[in-house]
Amino acid sequence: YNDCGKRSRQWLAVKKLYNRTPGLLRPLILYPIAGAKRLNYIRKRSARREQGAAEAKIARGMSWWYDTRDWIGGYPYEFASPAAIEEFLTGRGFSMRELVARNGKGCNEFLFVNTGLAGVRGE
């Protein structure tokens, strides 16, 4: 995932807490976060309607509830900046050709090419 600074570290803490919490107590973490996210979605959707924007519906195959639960419980969770990913892969014989940076929403997209640097063991 894209490194969004403080927000990424907060989500990491939530995910760790959720996964360390006994199953019967997990709703105490899940429900408030899911409720807040749902209210925020409804608020944004209402604002778009008031502005006359067309509503785009994305078919993801999951309900918002299961999507939210899977996000909150999704651990391990790792994040990195585009620069950190480029540094990591460049040191292993790859060169970045393209980058689509999402700047906080969604995952960045990368295209790397194997440059075949000496000393790389083909891992």
Tab-separated table of N, CA, C and O in Angstrom, residues 6-106:
chain	number	residue	atom	x	y	z
A	6	LYS	N	1.215	9.490	8.599
A	6	LYS	CA	0.549	9.214	9.874
A	6	LYS	C	-0.665	8.299	9.707
A	6	LYS	O	-0.901	7.404	10.513
A	7	ARG	N	-1.420	8.504	8.646
A	7	ARG	CA	-2.621	7.697	8.429
A	7	ARG	C	-2.281	6.212	8.256
A	7	ARG	O	-2.967	5.340	8.787
A	8	SER	N	-1.196	5.905	7.532
A	8	SER	CA	-0.785	4.511	7.358
A	8	SER	C	-0.379	3.889	8.690
A	8	SER	O	-0.699	2.737	8.967
A	9	ARG	N	0.319	4.663	9.507
A	9	ARG	CA	0.747	4.148	10.806
A	9	ARG	C	-0.439	3.937	11.752
A	9	ARG	O	-0.468	2.993	12.534
A	10	GLN	N	-1.442	4.799	11.645
A	10	GLN	CA	-2.657	4.627	12.451
A	10	GLN	C	-3.394	3.358	12.040
A	10	GLN	O	-3.857	2.594	12.892
A	11	TRP	N	-3.524	3.112	10.725
A	11	TRP	CA	-4.198	1.899	10.264
A	11	TRP	C	-3.422	0.662	10.698
A	11	TRP	O	-4.020	-0.351	11.068
A	12	LEU	N	-2.115	0.730	10.674
A	12	LEU	CA	-1.306	-0.395	11.134
A	12	LEU	C	-1.609	-0.698	12.597
A	12	LEU	O	-1.799	-1.857	12.977
A	13	ALA	N	-1.704	0.343	13.421
A	13	ALA	CA	-2.016	0.148	14.838
A	13	ALA	C	-3.408	-0.458	15.030
A	13	ALA	O	-3.595	-1.362	15.849
A	14	VAL	N	-4.394	0.012	14.258
A	14	VAL	CA	-5.758	-0.520	14.350
A	14	VAL	C	-5.774	-1.988	13.953
A	14	VAL	O	-6.376	-2.836	14.629
A	15	LYS	N	-5.106	-2.320	12.868
A	15	LYS	CA	-5.086	-3.702	12.382
A	15	LYS	C	-4.396	-4.632	13.383
A	15	LYS	O	-4.870	-5.750	13.624
A	16	LYS	N	-3.301	-4.180	13.966
A	16	LYS	CA	-2.619	-4.988	14.983
A	16	LYS	C	-3.535	-5.208	16.188
A	16	LYS	O	-3.653	-6.325	16.684
A	17	LEU	N	-4.156	-4.137	16.657
A	17	LEU	CA	-5.051	-4.235	17.809
A	17	LEU	C	-6.204	-5.190	17.517
A	17	LEU	O	-6.519	-6.071	18.324
A	18	TYR	N	-6.832	-5.022	16.372
A	18	TYR	CA	-7.972	-5.860	15.988
A	18	TYR	C	-7.581	-7.335	15.966
A	18	TYR	O	-8.296	-8.190	16.481
A	19	ASN	N	-6.446	-7.642	15.391
A	19	ASN	CA	-6.018	-9.037	15.266
A	19	ASN	C	-5.522	-9.633	16.569
A	19	ASN	O	-5.504	-10.852	16.716
A	20	ARG	N	-5.138	-8.819	17.526
A	20	ARG	CA	-4.713	-9.309	18.845
A	20	ARG	C	-5.876	-9.415	19.829
A	20	ARG	O	-5.722	-9.984	20.905
A	21	THR	N	-7.014	-8.859	19.438
A	21	THR	CA	-8.190	-8.851	20.306
A	21	THR	C	-8.945	-10.171	20.164
A	21	THR	O	-9.137	-10.655	19.046
A	22	PRO	N	-9.390	-10.756	21.285
A	22	PRO	CA	-10.197	-11.984	21.194
A	22	PRO	C	-11.446	-11.758	20.336
A	22	PRO	O	-12.028	-10.665	20.339
A	23	GLY	N	-11.858	-12.789	19.618
A	23	GLY	CA	-12.955	-12.700	18.661
A	23	GLY	C	-14.226	-12.060	19.186
A	23	GLY	O	-14.848	-11.264	18.492
A	24	LEU	N	-14.622	-12.386	20.415
A	24	LEU	CA	-15.866	-11.835	20.955
A	24	LEU	C	-15.787	-10.332	21.212
A	24	LEU	O	-16.820	-9.654	21.271
A	25	LEU	N	-14.583	-9.800	21.358
A	25	LEU	CA	-14.425	-8.369	21.626
A	25	LEU	C	-14.146	-7.540	20.371
A	25	LEU	O	-14.180	-6.313	20.425
A	26	ARG	N	-13.899	-8.196	19.265
A	26	ARG	CA	-13.582	-7.473	18.030
A	26	ARG	C	-14.678	-6.516	17.572
A	26	ARG	O	-14.367	-5.456	17.012
A	27	PRO	N	-15.961	-6.831	17.784
A	27	PRO	CA	-16.987	-5.858	17.391
A	27	PRO	C	-16.827	-4.498	18.068
A	27	PRO	O	-17.255	-3.473	17.513
A	28	LEU	N	-16.193	-4.448	19.243
A	28	LEU	CA	-15.968	-3.168	19.927
A	28	LEU	C	-15.021	-2.268	19.131
A	28	LEU	O	-15.050	-1.045	19.278
A	29	ILE	N	-14.200	-2.864	18.302
A	29	ILE	CA	-13.313	-2.102	17.422
A	29	ILE	C	-13.973	-1.917	16.059
A	29	ILE	O	-13.974	-0.825	15.491
A	30	LEU	N	-14.562	-2.979	15.553
A	30	LEU	CA	-15.110	-2.996	14.196
A	30	LEU	C	-16.308	-2.056	14.021
A	30	LEU	O	-16.340	-1.248	13.083
A	31	TYR	N	-17.288	-2.140	14.898
A	31	TYR	CA	-18.528	-1.377	14.698
A	31	TYR	C	-18.331	0.135	14.681
A	31	TYR	O	-18.865	0.820	13.806
A	32	PRO	N	-17.583	0.710	15.624
A	32	PRO	CA	-17.401	2.173	15.557
A	32	PRO	C	-16.679	2.635	14.289
A	32	PRO	O	-17.060	3.638	13.687
A	33	ILE	N	-15.657	1.895	13.868
A	33	ILE	CA	-14.923	2.291	12.667
A	33	ILE	C	-15.794	2.111	11.431
A	33	ILE	O	-15.873	3.003	10.579
A	34	ALA	N	-16.472	0.969	11.331
A	34	ALA	CA	-17.345	0.716	10.177
A	34	ALA	C	-18.467	1.751	10.116
A	34	ALA	O	-18.793	2.255	9.040
A	35	GLY	N	-19.042	2.072	11.261
A	35	GLY	CA	-20.115	3.072	11.289
A	35	GLY	C	-19.631	4.440	10.847
A	35	GLY	O	-20.296	5.120	10.058
A	36	ALA	N	-18.466	4.839	11.328
A	36	ALA	CA	-17.915	6.144	10.951
A	36	ALA	C	-17.600	6.188	9.455
A	36	ALA	O	-17.872	7.185	8.785
A	37	LYS	N	-17.028	5.103	8.932
A	37	LYS	CA	-16.713	5.057	7.506
A	37	LYS	C	-17.991	5.106	6.662
A	37	LYS	O	-18.032	5.764	5.633
A	38	ARG	N	-19.043	4.413	7.119
A	38	ARG	CA	-20.300	4.408	6.375
A	38	ARG	C	-20.945	5.793	6.386
A	38	ARG	O	-21.440	6.266	5.358
A	39	LEU	N	-20.950	6.451	7.531
A	39	LEU	CA	-21.513	7.803	7.612
A	39	LEU	C	-20.739	8.775	6.733
A	39	LEU	O	-21.335	9.634	6.068
A	40	ASN	N	-19.425	8.643	6.703
A	40	ASN	CA	-18.609	9.501	5.857
A	40	ASN	C	-18.934	9.252	4.373
A	40	ASN	O	-19.044	10.192	3.594
A	41	TYR	N	-19.109	7.995	4.001
A	41	TYR	CA	-19.480	7.653	2.625
A	41	TYR	C	-20.833	8.284	2.260
A	41	TYR	O	-20.978	8.883	1.197
A	42	ILE	N	-21.806	8.159	3.153
A	42	ILE	CA	-23.144	8.720	2.893
A	42	ILE	C	-23.074	10.240	2.773
A	42	ILE	O	-23.690	10.835	1.889
A	43	ARG	N	-22.291	10.862	3.647
A	43	ARG	CA	-22.136	12.322	3.608
A	43	ARG	C	-21.527	12.763	2.273
A	43	ARG	O	-22.010	13.678	1.617
A	44	LYS	N	-20.460	12.085	1.833
A	44	LYS	CA	-19.806	12.442	0.568
A	44	LYS	C	-20.730	12.197	-0.622
A	44	LYS	O	-20.774	12.989	-1.557
A	45	ARG	N	-21.461	11.102	-0.566
A	45	ARG	CA	-22.382	10.766	-1.653
A	45	ARG	C	-23.492	11.818	-1.748
A	45	ARG	O	-23.857	12.251	-2.843
A	46	SER	N	-24.010	12.253	-0.614
A	46	SER	CA	-25.043	13.288	-0.611
A	46	SER	C	-24.513	14.599	-1.161
A	46	SER	O	-25.198	15.297	-1.912
A	47	ALA	N	-23.278	14.951	-0.802
A	47	ALA	CA	-22.670	16.182	-1.303
A	47	ALA	C	-22.495	16.136	-2.816
A	47	ALA	O	-22.734	17.124	-3.505
A	48	ARG	N	-22.102	14.969	-3.351
A	48	ARG	CA	-21.952	14.838	-4.805
A	48	ARG	C	-23.294	15.001	-5.499
A	48	ARG	O	-23.390	15.607	-6.557
A	49	ARG	N	-24.351	14.431	-4.901
A	49	ARG	CA	-25.685	14.564	-5.504
A	49	ARG	C	-26.125	16.024	-5.521
A	49	ARG	O	-26.722	16.488	-6.482
A	50	GLU	N	-25.833	16.744	-4.432
A	50	GLU	CA	-26.207	18.148	-4.363
A	50	GLU	C	-25.469	18.963	-5.412
A	50	GLU	O	-25.988	19.951	-5.911
A	51	GLN	N	-24.257	18.549	-5.752
A	51	GLN	CA	-23.470	19.251	-6.761
A	51	GLN	C	-23.846	18.817	-8.174
A	51	GLN	O	-23.315	19.322	-9.148
A	52	GLY	N	-24.749	17.841	-8.281
A	52	GLY	CA	-25.197	17.380	-9.581
A	52	GLY	C	-24.258	16.392	-10.247
A	52	GLY	O	-24.373	16.145	-11.432
A	53	ALA	N	-23.329	15.836	-9.502
A	53	ALA	CA	-22.379	14.878	-10.083
A	53	ALA	C	-23.070	13.542	-10.313
A	53	ALA	O	-23.908	13.117	-9.526
A	54	ALA	N	-22.711	12.910	-11.401
A	54	ALA	CA	-23.252	11.578	-11.692
A	54	ALA	C	-22.670	10.587	-10.697
A	54	ALA	O	-21.494	10.644	-10.359
A	55	GLU	N	-23.495	9.695	-10.215
A	55	GLU	CA	-23.052	8.699	-9.242
A	55	GLU	C	-22.423	7.521	-9.965
A	55	GLU	O	-23.049	6.897	-10.818
A	56	ALA	N	-21.179	7.257	-9.642
A	56	ALA	CA	-20.476	6.119	-10.242
A	56	ALA	C	-20.581	4.936	-9.291
A	56	ALA	O	-20.234	5.027	-8.128
A	57	LYS	N	-21.104	3.846	-9.808
A	57	LYS	CA	-21.248	2.646	-8.991
A	57	LYS	C	-20.159	1.659	-9.393
A	57	LYS	O	-20.006	1.339	-10.565
A	58	ILE	N	-19.408	1.211	-8.408
A	58	ILE	CA	-18.334	0.269	-8.667
A	58	ILE	C	-18.757	-1.088	-8.140
A	58	ILE	O	-19.044	-1.253	-6.964
A	59	ALA	N	-18.803	-2.075	-9.018
A	59	ALA	CA	-19.162	-3.431	-8.616
A	59	ALA	C	-17.891	-4.152	-8.191
A	59	ALA	O	-17.063	-4.486	-9.014
A	60	ARG	N	-17.728	-4.347	-6.876
A	60	ARG	CA	-16.522	-4.980	-6.366
A	60	ARG	C	-16.767	-6.412	-5.945
A	60	ARG	O	-15.845	-7.103	-5.574
A	61	GLY	N	-18.017	-6.833	-5.933
A	61	GLY	CA	-18.292	-8.214	-5.583
A	61	GLY	C	-18.483	-8.445	-4.096
A	61	GLY	O	-18.768	-9.554	-3.679
A	62	MET	N	-18.300	-7.420	-3.283
A	62	MET	CA	-18.484	-7.567	-1.836
A	62	MET	C	-19.348	-6.409	-1.346
A	62	MET	O	-19.310	-5.326	-1.906
A	63	SER	N	-20.084	-6.652	-0.281
A	63	SER	CA	-20.846	-5.562	0.320
A	63	SER	C	-19.879	-4.642	1.056
A	63	SER	O	-18.758	-5.030	1.384
A	64	TRP	N	-20.326	-3.431	1.329
A	64	TRP	CA	-19.468	-2.493	2.042
A	64	TRP	C	-19.092	-3.065	3.405
A	64	TRP	O	-17.985	-2.829	3.904
A	65	TRP	N	-19.986	-3.831	4.045
A	65	TRP	CA	-19.716	-4.387	5.366
A	65	TRP	C	-18.532	-5.353	5.335
A	65	TRP	O	-17.596	-5.241	6.121
A	66	TYR	N	-18.571	-6.310	4.413
A	66	TYR	CA	-17.489	-7.295	4.340
A	66	TYR	C	-16.191	-6.655	3.859
A	66	TYR	O	-15.105	-7.018	4.303
A	67	ASP	N	-16.306	-5.694	2.970
A	67	ASP	CA	-15.126	-4.972	2.501
A	67	ASP	C	-14.465	-4.233	3.665
A	67	ASP	O	-13.248	-4.285	3.839
A	68	THR	N	-15.274	-3.566	4.487
A	68	THR	CA	-14.750	-2.829	5.638
A	68	THR	C	-14.154	-3.773	6.665
A	68	THR	O	-13.053	-3.545	7.189
A	69	ARG	N	-14.855	-4.855	6.955
A	69	ARG	CA	-14.341	-5.831	7.928
A	69	ARG	C	-13.019	-6.432	7.458
A	69	ARG	O	-12.078	-6.578	8.238
A	70	ASP	N	-12.937	-6.750	6.173
A	70	ASP	CA	-11.696	-7.304	5.643
A	70	ASP	C	-10.563	-6.283	5.694
A	70	ASP	O	-9.409	-6.631	5.921
A	71	TRP	N	-10.881	-4.999	5.476
A	71	TRP	CA	-9.850	-3.962	5.544
A	71	TRP	C	-9.339	-3.820	6.975
A	71	TRP	O	-8.134	-3.814	7.213
A	72	ILE	N	-10.232	-3.717	7.931
A	72	ILE	CA	-9.828	-3.515	9.327
A	72	ILE	C	-9.040	-4.717	9.834
A	72	ILE	O	-8.054	-4.571	10.552
A	73	GLY	N	-9.439	-5.913	9.447
A	73	GLY	CA	-8.763	-7.113	9.920
A	73	GLY	C	-7.583	-7.538	9.067
A	73	GLY	O	-6.900	-8.512	9.397
A	74	GLY	N	-7.312	-6.833	7.986
A	74	GLY	CA	-6.259	-7.229	7.052
A	74	GLY	C	-4.864	-6.996	7.588
A	74	GLY	O	-4.335	-5.880	7.525
A	75	TYR	N	-4.273	-8.017	8.136
A	75	TYR	CA	-2.927	-7.932	8.698
A	75	TYR	C	-2.202	-9.228	8.391
A	75	TYR	O	-2.830	-10.283	8.469
A	76	PRO	N	-0.970	-9.255	7.971
A	76	PRO	CA	-0.028	-8.135	7.993
A	76	PRO	C	-0.373	-7.071	6.944
A	76	PRO	O	-0.994	-7.357	5.927
A	77	TYR	N	0.052	-5.887	7.246
A	77	TYR	CA	-0.221	-4.709	6.436
A	77	TYR	C	1.091	-3.965	6.265
A	77	TYR	O	1.724	-3.589	7.241
A	78	GLU	N	1.510	-3.813	5.035
A	78	GLU	CA	2.766	-3.119	4.766
A	78	GLU	C	2.511	-1.955	3.823
A	78	GLU	O	1.636	-2.018	2.957
A	79	PHE	N	3.298	-0.923	3.985
A	79	PHE	CA	3.179	0.248	3.127
A	79	PHE	C	4.570	0.794	2.854
A	79	PHE	O	5.502	0.575	3.630
A	80	ALA	N	4.714	1.471	1.721
A	80	ALA	CA	5.994	2.053	1.345
A	80	ALA	C	5.764	3.181	0.354
A	80	ALA	O	4.794	3.182	-0.396
A	81	SER	N	6.679	4.122	0.342
A	81	SER	CA	6.616	5.222	-0.619
A	81	SER	C	7.148	4.738	-1.964
A	81	SER	O	7.903	3.760	-2.035
A	82	PRO	N	6.781	5.418	-3.046
A	82	PRO	CA	7.344	5.046	-4.341
A	82	PRO	C	8.880	5.088	-4.343
A	82	PRO	O	9.521	4.225	-4.924
A	83	ALA	N	9.454	6.063	-3.654
A	83	ALA	CA	10.917	6.162	-3.600
A	83	ALA	C	11.526	4.954	-2.896
A	83	ALA	O	12.553	4.427	-3.332
A	84	ALA	N	10.906	4.497	-1.812
A	84	ALA	CA	11.429	3.332	-1.085
A	84	ALA	C	11.335	2.071	-1.940
A	84	ALA	O	12.252	1.238	-1.932
A	85	ILE	N	10.259	1.921	-2.680
A	85	ILE	CA	10.102	0.747	-3.543
A	85	ILE	C	11.114	0.793	-4.680
A	85	ILE	O	11.757	-0.218	-4.999
A	86	GLU	N	11.300	1.977	-5.258
A	86	GLU	CA	12.286	2.098	-6.340
A	86	GLU	C	13.690	1.795	-5.823
A	86	GLU	O	14.451	1.067	-6.464
A	87	GLU	N	14.046	2.310	-4.666
A	87	GLU	CA	15.368	2.050	-4.084
A	87	GLU	C	15.571	0.554	-3.834
A	87	GLU	O	16.621	-0.007	-4.147
A	88	PHE	N	14.561	-0.094	-3.264
A	88	PHE	CA	14.648	-1.519	-2.963
A	88	PHE	C	14.885	-2.331	-4.232
A	88	PHE	O	15.758	-3.194	-4.288
A	89	LEU	N	14.097	-2.069	-5.273
A	89	LEU	CA	14.198	-2.870	-6.489
A	89	LEU	C	15.395	-2.493	-7.357
A	89	LEU	O	15.973	-3.348	-8.030
A	90	THR	N	15.786	-1.233	-7.347
A	90	THR	CA	16.967	-0.822	-8.098
A	90	THR	C	18.205	-1.549	-7.569
A	90	THR	O	19.046	-1.993	-8.349
A	91	GLY	N	18.281	-1.709	-6.264
A	91	GLY	CA	19.394	-2.429	-5.656
A	91	GLY	C	19.381	-3.917	-5.955
A	91	GLY	O	20.332	-4.625	-5.631
A	92	ARG	N	18.332	-4.406	-6.568
A	92	ARG	CA	18.206	-5.828	-6.902
A	92	ARG	C	18.157	-6.064	-8.413
A	92	ARG	O	17.689	-7.095	-8.876
A	93	GLY	N	18.615	-5.069	-9.164
A	93	GLY	CA	18.744	-5.255	-10.603
A	93	GLY	C	17.555	-4.863	-11.443
A	93	GLY	O	17.417	-5.322	-12.582
A	94	PHE	N	16.690	-4.011	-10.933
A	94	PHE	CA	15.524	-3.571	-11.695
A	94	PHE	C	15.570	-2.068	-11.900
A	94	PHE	O	16.157	-1.333	-11.109
A	95	SER	N	14.921	-1.628	-12.955
A	95	SER	CA	14.837	-0.209	-13.265
A	95	SER	C	13.364	0.154	-13.458
A	95	SER	O	12.650	-0.528	-14.196
A	96	MET	N	12.931	1.228	-12.808
A	96	MET	CA	11.534	1.631	-12.932
A	96	MET	C	11.308	2.327	-14.277
A	96	MET	O	12.025	3.256	-14.624
A	97	ARG	N	10.308	1.873	-15.005
A	97	ARG	CA	9.950	2.459	-16.305
A	97	ARG	C	8.726	3.356	-16.204
A	97	ARG	O	8.629	4.347	-16.896
A	98	GLU	N	7.771	2.963	-15.372
A	98	GLU	CA	6.545	3.759	-15.232
A	98	GLU	C	6.075	3.735	-13.788
A	98	GLU	O	6.279	2.747	-13.080
A	99	LEU	N	5.418	4.821	-13.397
A	99	LEU	CA	4.823	4.927	-12.068
A	99	LEU	C	3.514	5.680	-12.191
A	99	LEU	O	3.458	6.747	-12.799
A	100	VAL	N	2.454	5.117	-11.639
A	100	VAL	CA	1.181	5.819	-11.496
A	100	VAL	C	1.000	6.002	-9.996
A	100	VAL	O	0.720	5.050	-9.275
A	101	ALA	N	1.219	7.224	-9.525
A	101	ALA	CA	1.132	7.519	-8.095
A	101	ALA	C	-0.296	7.901	-7.742
A	101	ALA	O	-0.913	8.730	-8.410
A	102	ARG	N	-0.830	7.300	-6.700
A	102	ARG	CA	-2.214	7.552	-6.286
A	102	ARG	C	-2.328	8.646	-5.236
A	102	ARG	O	-3.424	9.083	-4.929
A	103	ASN	N	-1.228	9.071	-4.658
A	103	ASN	CA	-1.219	10.182	-3.705
A	103	ASN	C	-2.258	10.039	-2.599
A	103	ASN	O	-3.059	10.922	-2.353
A	104	GLY	N	-2.267	8.883	-1.959
A	104	GLY	CA	-3.094	8.717	-0.779
A	104	GLY	C	-4.330	7.865	-0.947
A	104	GLY	O	-4.875	7.379	0.017
A	105	LYS	N	-4.828	7.687	-2.137
A	105	LYS	CA	-6.018	6.862	-2.348
A	105	LYS	C	-5.660	5.691	-3.238
A	105	LYS	O	-5.295	5.880	-4.392
A	106	GLY	N	-5.754	4.498	-2.699
A	106	GLY	CA	-5.442	3.319	-3.484
A	106	GLY	C	-3.963	3.018	-3.510
A	106	GLY	O	-3.163	3.670	-2.858
